[in-house]
Coordinates of C-alpha atoms and ligand atoms in Angstrom, one line a residue:
M1 CA -18.2 2.1 16.0
T2 CA -21.0 4.2 15.1
T3 CA -20.2 6.6 12.1
D4 CA -20.6 9.8 14.1
A5 CA -17.6 8.7 16.8
T6 CA -15.8 7.4 13.3
L7 CA -16.3 11.3 12.4
A8 CA -15.1 12.4 15.5
R9 CA -12.2 10.3 15.8
L10 CA -11.7 12.1 11.9
A11 CA -12.4 15.2 13.3
E12 CA -10.0 15.3 15.9
A13 CA -6.7 13.7 14.2
I14 CA -7.6 17.2 11.7
A15 CA -7.7 19.6 14.2
D16 CA -4.6 18.5 16.6
I17 CA -1.7 18.7 14.0
D18 CA 0.5 17.2 15.9
H19 CA -1.7 13.8 16.3
P20 CA 0.5 11.5 14.4
T21 CA 3.7 11.9 16.8
K22 CA 1.0 11.3 19.6
T23 CA -0.8 7.8 18.6
E24 CA 0.1 4.6 21.2
T25 CA 0.8 2.6 17.5
S26 CA 3.5 4.9 16.4
A27 CA 5.0 5.1 19.6
W28 CA 5.0 1.1 20.2
A29 CA 6.9 1.1 16.2
R30 CA 9.3 2.7 17.6
E31 CA 10.4 0.9 20.3
H32 CA 9.5 -2.3 18.7
L33 CA 9.9 -2.7 14.4
A34 CA 12.9 -1.8 13.0
R35 CA 15.4 -1.6 15.6
H36 CA 18.0 -3.4 12.8
D37 CA 20.8 -1.9 10.7
L38 CA 17.8 -1.0 7.5
V39 CA 20.9 0.5 5.7
A40 CA 22.3 -3.0 5.3
A41 CA 18.7 -4.8 4.9
D42 CA 17.9 -2.2 2.3
H43 CA 21.0 -3.0 0.1
A44 CA 20.4 -6.7 0.4
S45 CA 16.6 -6.5 -0.2
V46 CA 15.7 -8.0 2.8
F47 CA 12.0 -8.4 4.5
A48 CA 11.6 -7.9 7.9
A49 CA 9.8 -11.2 8.5
A50 CA 10.0 -10.7 12.5
D51 CA 8.4 -7.4 12.3
W52 CA 6.2 -8.8 10.5
R53 CA 5.0 -11.3 13.0
S54 CA 4.8 -8.1 15.7
C55 CA 2.1 -6.5 13.6
A56 CA 0.4 -9.5 14.1
E57 CA 1.2 -9.9 17.6
R58 CA -0.5 -6.7 17.9
G59 CA -3.4 -7.4 15.7
I60 CA -2.5 -5.0 13.5
F61 CA -3.6 -7.4 10.0
G62 CA -6.9 -7.7 11.8
L63 CA -8.0 -4.4 11.5
M64 CA -10.6 -4.3 9.0
V65 CA -11.5 -7.7 9.5
P66 CA -15.1 -8.1 11.3
T67 CA -15.1 -9.3 14.9
E68 CA -17.0 -12.9 13.7
L69 CA -13.9 -13.5 11.2
G70 CA -11.5 -13.6 13.8
G71 CA -10.0 -9.7 13.4
Q72 CA -10.4 -6.8 15.4
G73 CA -13.7 -5.2 13.4
A74 CA -12.0 -1.7 13.8
D75 CA -13.7 1.3 11.8
L76 CA -11.3 3.4 9.4
A77 CA -10.5 5.6 11.6
T78 CA -9.0 3.7 13.4
T79 CA -7.3 1.8 10.8
L80 CA -6.3 5.2 9.0
L81 CA -5.0 6.1 12.3
T82 CA -3.1 2.7 13.3
L83 CA -0.9 2.7 10.3
E84 CA -0.6 6.4 9.8
G85 CA 1.3 5.7 13.3
L86 CA 3.0 2.7 11.9
G87 CA 4.7 5.1 9.2
H88 CA 5.5 7.2 11.7
G89 CA 7.2 5.0 13.8
C90 CA 8.4 2.5 11.8
A91 CA 11.4 3.4 9.5
D92 CA 11.5 0.6 7.0
N93 CA 8.9 2.2 4.8
G94 CA 9.1 -0.8 3.2
L95 CA 7.3 -2.9 5.5
T96 CA 4.4 -0.2 6.7
F97 CA 3.8 -0.8 2.8
A98 CA 3.5 -3.7 2.5
V99 CA 1.6 -4.1 6.0
A100 CA -1.4 -1.5 4.3
S101 CA -0.8 -3.6 1.1
Q102 CA -2.1 -6.6 2.6
V103 CA -4.8 -4.7 5.0
L104 CA -6.5 -2.9 2.0
S105 CA -6.1 -4.9 -1.5
T106 CA -6.1 -8.9 -0.3
Q107 CA -7.9 -8.5 2.5
V108 CA -10.1 -6.4 2.1
A109 CA -10.8 -9.1 -0.9
L110 CA -11.6 -11.5 0.7
V111 CA -13.9 -10.2 3.3
R112 CA -15.7 -8.5 1.2
F113 CA -16.5 -11.4 -1.6
G114 CA -15.2 -14.3 -0.3
T115 CA -17.9 -17.5 0.7
D116 CA -17.7 -18.1 4.4
A117 CA -15.3 -21.6 3.3
Q118 CA -12.8 -19.4 1.6
Q119 CA -12.3 -16.8 3.9
R120 CA -12.2 -19.8 7.2
R121 CA -9.9 -21.3 4.5
W122 CA -7.4 -18.1 4.1
L123 CA -8.2 -15.1 7.1
P124 CA -6.8 -17.2 9.8
G125 CA -2.9 -17.1 8.4
L126 CA -3.2 -13.9 6.8
L127 CA -4.2 -12.7 10.7
D128 CA -1.4 -14.4 12.6
G129 CA 0.8 -13.4 9.8
S130 CA 2.4 -17.2 9.1
A131 CA 0.4 -16.8 5.6
F132 CA 1.1 -13.8 3.0
A133 CA -1.3 -12.7 -0.1
A134 CA -0.9 -10.9 -3.0
L135 CA -2.7 -8.9 -5.7
A136 CA -2.5 -10.3 -9.5
M137 CA -3.2 -8.3 -12.1
T138 CA -0.7 -6.7 -13.5
E139 CA 0.9 -8.3 -16.4
P140 CA 4.3 -7.7 -18.3
D141 CA 2.2 -6.5 -21.7
S142 CA -1.1 -5.1 -19.4
G143 CA -0.5 -2.5 -16.7
S144 CA -2.9 0.6 -16.4
D145 CA -5.0 -0.9 -19.5
A146 CA -5.7 -3.6 -17.1
F147 CA -8.7 -5.7 -18.7
A148 CA -6.2 -5.9 -21.6
M149 CA -4.4 -9.0 -19.8
A150 CA -3.7 -12.4 -21.4
A151 CA -3.8 -14.7 -18.4
R152 CA -7.2 -16.8 -19.3
A153 CA -9.2 -19.2 -17.0
E154 CA -10.8 -22.1 -18.9
R155 CA -14.2 -24.0 -17.4
L156 CA -13.5 -28.0 -17.6
D157 CA -16.2 -30.1 -17.7
D158 CA -15.7 -30.9 -14.5
G159 CA -16.6 -27.3 -13.6
R160 CA -12.8 -26.8 -12.3
Y161 CA -10.9 -24.0 -14.2
R162 CA -6.9 -24.5 -15.7
I163 CA -5.4 -20.8 -15.4
N164 CA -2.3 -19.8 -18.1
G165 CA -1.1 -16.4 -17.0
H166 CA 1.6 -14.0 -16.5
K167 CA 1.4 -11.5 -13.8
A168 CA 4.2 -9.0 -13.0
Y169 CA 5.5 -6.5 -10.5
I170 CA 3.5 -8.0 -7.5
T171 CA 3.9 -7.2 -4.2
F172 CA 4.4 -10.0 -1.7
G173 CA 4.5 -11.7 -5.5
P174 CA 7.7 -14.3 -5.1
I175 CA 6.6 -15.7 -1.6
C176 CA 2.9 -15.5 -1.3
D177 CA 0.9 -18.5 -0.1
L178 CA -2.4 -17.2 -1.9
A179 CA -3.1 -15.1 -5.0
V180 CA -6.1 -13.0 -6.1
V181 CA -5.3 -14.1 -9.6
F182 CA -7.4 -12.0 -12.2
A183 CA -7.8 -14.1 -15.4
A184 CA -9.6 -13.5 -18.6
T185 CA -13.1 -16.8 -18.4
R186 CA -14.3 -14.9 -21.6
P187 CA -11.8 -13.3 -23.8
D188 CA -14.2 -11.2 -26.1
A189 CA -15.9 -10.0 -23.4
G190 CA -14.0 -7.4 -22.1
S191 CA -13.7 -6.0 -18.9
W192 CA -17.1 -8.0 -18.0
G193 CA -15.3 -11.8 -19.2
V194 CA -12.8 -11.0 -16.7
S195 CA -13.0 -13.6 -13.3
A196 CA -11.5 -13.4 -9.8
F197 CA -10.0 -16.8 -8.1
L198 CA -8.1 -17.5 -5.1
V199 CA -4.9 -19.4 -5.7
D200 CA -3.1 -21.5 -3.3
T201 CA 0.5 -21.2 -4.7
S202 CA 1.8 -24.8 -3.7
L203 CA -0.2 -25.9 -6.5
P204 CA 1.2 -27.8 -9.6
G205 CA 2.1 -25.0 -12.4
V206 CA 2.9 -22.0 -10.2
S207 CA 5.9 -20.6 -10.1
R208 CA 7.1 -17.4 -8.5
T209 CA 10.3 -14.8 -8.9
A210 CA 11.8 -12.4 -7.4
I211 CA 13.1 -8.7 -8.3
R212 CA 16.0 -8.4 -6.7
E213 CA 17.4 -5.2 -7.9
K214 CA 14.3 -1.9 -7.3
M215 CA 14.7 2.1 -7.0
G216 CA 13.4 1.5 -2.9
M217 CA 10.7 -0.4 -1.4
R218 CA 13.6 -2.7 -1.2
T219 CA 12.6 -4.6 2.0
T220 CA 8.9 -5.4 0.3
P221 CA 8.9 -8.7 -1.7
F222 CA 7.9 -8.0 -5.1
G223 CA 8.3 -9.7 -8.1
D224 CA 6.6 -12.0 -10.8
I225 CA 4.1 -15.3 -10.7
E226 CA 3.7 -17.5 -13.4
F227 CA 0.7 -20.6 -13.8
H228 CA 1.4 -22.7 -16.5
D229 CA -1.8 -25.3 -16.7
V230 CA -2.6 -24.5 -12.9
V231 CA -6.3 -26.0 -12.4
V232 CA -8.0 -24.8 -9.3
D233 CA -11.3 -26.5 -8.2
A234 CA -14.3 -24.6 -8.5
D235 CA -15.1 -22.8 -5.4
A236 CA -11.4 -20.8 -6.1
L237 CA -13.2 -18.4 -7.6
L238 CA -14.0 -15.0 -5.9
G239 CA -17.7 -13.7 -6.1
R240 CA -19.5 -14.5 -9.3
E241 CA -17.6 -15.3 -12.7
G242 CA -17.6 -12.8 -14.7
A243 CA -16.7 -10.7 -11.7
G244 CA -13.7 -9.6 -11.4
A245 CA -13.7 -5.8 -13.1
R246 CA -16.1 -5.1 -9.9
I247 CA -14.1 -7.1 -7.6
F248 CA -11.1 -4.9 -8.7
A249 CA -12.7 -1.9 -9.0
A250 CA -13.8 -1.8 -5.3
I251 CA -10.9 -3.6 -4.1
L252 CA -8.6 -0.2 -6.0
D253 CA -11.1 2.4 -4.6
V254 CA -9.9 0.9 -0.7
E255 CA -6.7 0.4 -2.1
R256 CA -5.7 3.6 -3.2
G257 CA -7.8 5.9 -1.0
Y258 CA -6.1 4.2 2.0
V259 CA -2.9 2.6 1.6
F260 CA -0.5 5.8 1.3
A261 CA -1.9 5.9 5.2
P262 CA 2.0 5.0 6.4
Q263 CA 4.0 7.1 3.3
V264 CA 1.3 10.1 5.8
G265 CA 3.0 9.2 8.9
A266 CA 5.8 9.1 7.2
M267 CA 6.4 12.4 5.9
Q268 CA 5.8 13.7 9.1
R269 CA 9.1 11.6 10.7
Q270 CA 10.7 12.8 7.9
L271 CA 9.5 16.8 9.0
E272 CA 10.9 16.0 12.2
A273 CA 14.4 14.4 10.9
A274 CA 14.7 17.5 8.5
I275 CA 13.8 20.1 11.1
E276 CA 16.2 18.6 14.0
F277 CA 19.4 18.2 11.1
A278 CA 18.7 22.3 10.3
R279 CA 18.7 23.0 13.9
T280 CA 22.0 21.4 15.0
R281 CA 23.8 22.3 11.5
E282 CA 25.7 25.1 11.6
Q283 CA 27.0 26.8 8.4
G284 CA 28.5 30.3 8.4
G285 CA 28.6 30.4 12.4
G286 CA 25.1 30.1 13.4
P287 CA 22.3 27.0 12.5
I288 CA 21.1 26.5 8.9
A289 CA 17.7 26.5 9.8
R290 CA 18.1 30.7 10.1
Y291 CA 18.3 30.5 6.3
Q292 CA 14.7 31.7 5.1
A293 CA 15.2 29.1 1.9
V294 CA 15.9 26.0 4.5
S295 CA 13.2 27.1 6.4
H296 CA 10.7 27.9 3.6
R297 CA 11.7 24.5 2.4
L298 CA 10.4 22.9 6.3
V299 CA 7.4 25.3 6.1
A300 CA 6.5 23.3 2.6
M301 CA 7.9 19.8 4.0
K302 CA 4.7 20.8 6.8
E303 CA 2.0 22.4 4.4
R304 CA 2.2 19.1 2.1
H305 CA 2.2 16.8 4.9
E306 CA -0.8 18.5 6.1
R307 CA -2.7 18.3 2.4
A308 CA -2.0 14.4 2.1
R309 CA -3.6 13.9 5.8
L310 CA -6.3 15.9 4.5
F311 CA -6.8 14.2 1.8
L312 CA -6.9 10.7 3.0
Y313 CA -9.2 11.9 5.9
R314 CA -11.1 13.5 3.5
A315 CA -11.6 10.0 1.4
A316 CA -12.8 8.2 4.8
I317 CA -14.8 11.0 5.8
A318 CA -17.0 9.9 2.3
E319 CA -17.1 6.7 2.5
A320 CA -18.4 6.9 6.1
T321 CA -21.4 9.3 5.5
G322 CA -22.1 6.5 2.1
R323 CA -20.1 8.5 -0.5
D324 CA -18.9 6.8 -3.3
I325 CA -15.0 7.2 -3.0
T326 CA -13.7 7.1 -6.2
M327 CA -13.0 10.4 -6.5
S328 CA -11.9 11.3 -2.9
A329 CA -9.7 8.1 -3.3
S330 CA -8.4 9.0 -6.1
L331 CA -7.3 12.6 -5.4
A332 CA -5.8 11.1 -2.1
K333 CA -3.8 9.1 -4.3
I334 CA -2.1 12.2 -6.3
V335 CA -2.0 14.3 -3.4
A336 CA 0.1 11.6 -1.1
C337 CA 2.5 10.3 -4.0
D338 CA 3.1 14.1 -5.2
T339 CA 3.5 15.4 -1.7
G340 CA 5.6 12.8 -0.8
I341 CA 8.1 12.8 -3.3
E342 CA 8.6 16.5 -3.5
S343 CA 8.8 16.4 0.5
A344 CA 11.0 13.4 -0.1
L345 CA 13.3 15.8 -1.9
D346 CA 13.2 18.4 0.1
L347 CA 14.4 16.0 2.9
A348 CA 17.7 15.2 1.4
T349 CA 18.1 19.1 0.1
I350 CA 18.2 19.9 3.8
H351 CA 20.9 17.4 4.3
G352 CA 23.0 18.4 1.9
A353 CA 25.8 15.9 0.3
R354 CA 24.2 13.9 4.2
G355 CA 21.1 13.4 2.3
Y356 CA 22.8 11.6 -1.1
V357 CA 25.0 9.2 0.5
T358 CA 23.3 5.8 2.0
E359 CA 24.2 5.9 5.3
F360 CA 22.9 8.5 6.3
E361 CA 19.0 6.8 5.6
V362 CA 18.1 10.4 4.0
E363 CA 17.8 9.3 0.3
R364 CA 16.0 6.2 0.6
M365 CA 13.1 8.8 1.8
F366 CA 13.0 10.0 -2.2
R367 CA 13.8 6.2 -3.6
D368 CA 11.2 5.1 -1.9
A369 CA 8.1 8.1 -2.3
V370 CA 8.4 7.0 -6.3
G371 CA 7.2 3.9 -6.6
G372 CA 3.3 5.4 -5.7
L373 CA 3.2 7.1 -9.1
A374 CA 2.9 3.8 -10.4
Y375 CA 1.2 1.2 -8.1
S376 CA -2.5 2.0 -7.0
G377 CA -3.3 2.9 -10.5
S378 CA -1.1 5.7 -12.1
T379 CA -1.2 9.2 -11.1
D380 CA -1.6 9.9 -14.4
V381 CA -4.1 7.3 -14.7
L382 CA -5.8 8.8 -12.1
R383 CA -5.9 12.3 -13.7
N384 CA -7.6 10.3 -16.2
V385 CA -10.2 9.3 -13.7
V386 CA -10.8 12.6 -11.9
A387 CA -11.2 14.0 -15.3
R388 CA -14.2 11.8 -16.2
L389 CA -15.7 12.2 -12.6
L390 CA -15.5 16.1 -13.9
G391 CA -17.1 15.2 -16.8
I392 CA -14.1 16.2 -18.9
Ligands
LIG401 C1 6.0 -0.7 -5.8 C2 5.2 -1.7 -7.1 C3 3.8 -2.0 -6.4 C4 2.9 -2.6 -6.9 N1 1.9 -3.8 -6.8 C5 1.5 -4.3 -7.7 C6 0.6 -5.8 -6.7 O1 0.2 -5.8 -6.1 N2 0.1 -6.6 -8.0 C7 0.0 -5.9 -9.2 O2 -1.2 -6.2 -10.3 N3 0.9 -5.0 -9.9 C8 1.4 -4.3 -8.9 N4 2.1 -3.4 -9.1 C9 2.4 -2.6 -10.9 C10 1.1 -1.5 -11.0 O3 -0.4 -2.1 -10.9 C11 1.6 -0.9 -12.3 O4 3.4 -0.4 -12.2 C12 0.5 0.0 -13.2 O5 -0.5 0.1 -12.9 C13 1.5 1.1 -14.0 O6 1.8 -0.1 -15.2 P1 3.3 0.0 -15.7 O7 4.1 -0.7 -14.5 O8 2.3 -0.9 -16.6 O9 2.9 1.2 -16.6 P2 2.1 1.1 -18.1 O10 0.9 1.1 -18.0 O11 2.9 1.1 -19.3 O12 2.2 3.3 -18.0 C14 3.9 3.5 -18.5 C15 3.7 5.3 -18.6 O13 2.9 5.8 -18.7 C16 1.4 6.1 -18.6 N5 0.0 5.7 -19.3 C17 -0.8 4.5 -19.5 N6 -1.5 4.9 -19.9 C18 -1.7 6.1 -19.9 C19 -3.3 6.6 -19.7 N7 -4.0 6.0 -20.2 N8 -3.6 7.9 -19.5 C20 -2.1 8.7 -19.1 N9 -1.0 8.2 -18.5 C21 -1.1 6.8 -18.7 C22 1.0 5.7 -17.1 O14 0.9 7.0 -16.6 C23 3.1 5.5 -17.3 O15 3.8 7.2 -16.8 C24 3.1 -2.5 -8.7 C25 3.7 -1.7 -9.0 C26 4.3 -0.8 -8.6 C27 5.8 0.0 -8.9

């Protein structure tokens, strides 16, 4: 698609205030995904593997992948509107977050920085849903200060690398087949000494563990990956040696700019549920929607949803027109994260006690939104990024 066509699609989405409810993906997701007991799945932290395969069959994993590599070659507008529709139609927020993470981080790493051989090896399984990939940066002692990492990759005399390290809180960590691992090849060189590796997690020395209990998005596999003297061939290096920081920054711009697309769709779904409840729940002889305290809360949810959408699309417009997206991607993440949490709390408030107990699937929306404060760079750290770009 040309830049003009991308911009036209985004302009159309902005002008059409009901857009998220109309996409084909939303209707498809409502019909085909999350048909199981989501309260039980959330309680037991069960990943919806069958739904993941349905997403693969629909071609969702190939959205941002060029056709010559087996993908859809879709433009950014199509990708975002698809992920937004997915979040609107599918109530399993853990699944839609997992989909967006793979599409927008690990696959971006492979497509932008992988060699032909690396792409041929890993992309087919990722696109057909039979393989999972994780982006492994965070460690127990280096989170926001990511380049203070302890992970090391030592180049051996025969050109291979030996990796040691412990990556923590990794999406798909427990089940990933491929881990994009960041490790220091020159520990004395700070971020300049970090390299990225495509590590096959079936190699000897790799161990994966799940974090079973977490606040929200419990249906996303999540956990740690440890590397004990893991020897990888030279062709596991992604990009050049020492290019890890540049690769990480490029992936993060994409991820933080757009990974909230499903949540933006979910905000529309939550607004619809809140309106329906406010119209039908009667107290004091009529629907609670007639109380201004309730209707204004619904209006606040609508306004926040629009704000999150606009910042999301604005980042895409910046990228489609060739601009640097660090500022707009950071703002998109801050706005989507904060508005998502505030609106999920309003949803629970409107539902009274039903918003507090588990069976009505309202409190889960709030728990699912909180993780956004940390992933793709904490919102505090992104405020630092914006402050720096403002020259403060
Ligand atoms: C749902 C979820 C999915 C994740 N998926 C992945 C993944 O796939 N791959 C991966 O590598 N990591 C992943 N993470 C980890 C995530 O990247 C880290 O949680 C994040 O970088 C923050 O690091 P930390 O948790 O160690 O917190 P810390 O960095 O210890 O921060 C603790 C607090 O201090 C604040 N703080 C720290 N430094 C600063 C600063 N310079 N300025 C202002 N405030 C600061 C933070 O905002 C936060 O409030 C995920 C996390 C979550 C919750």
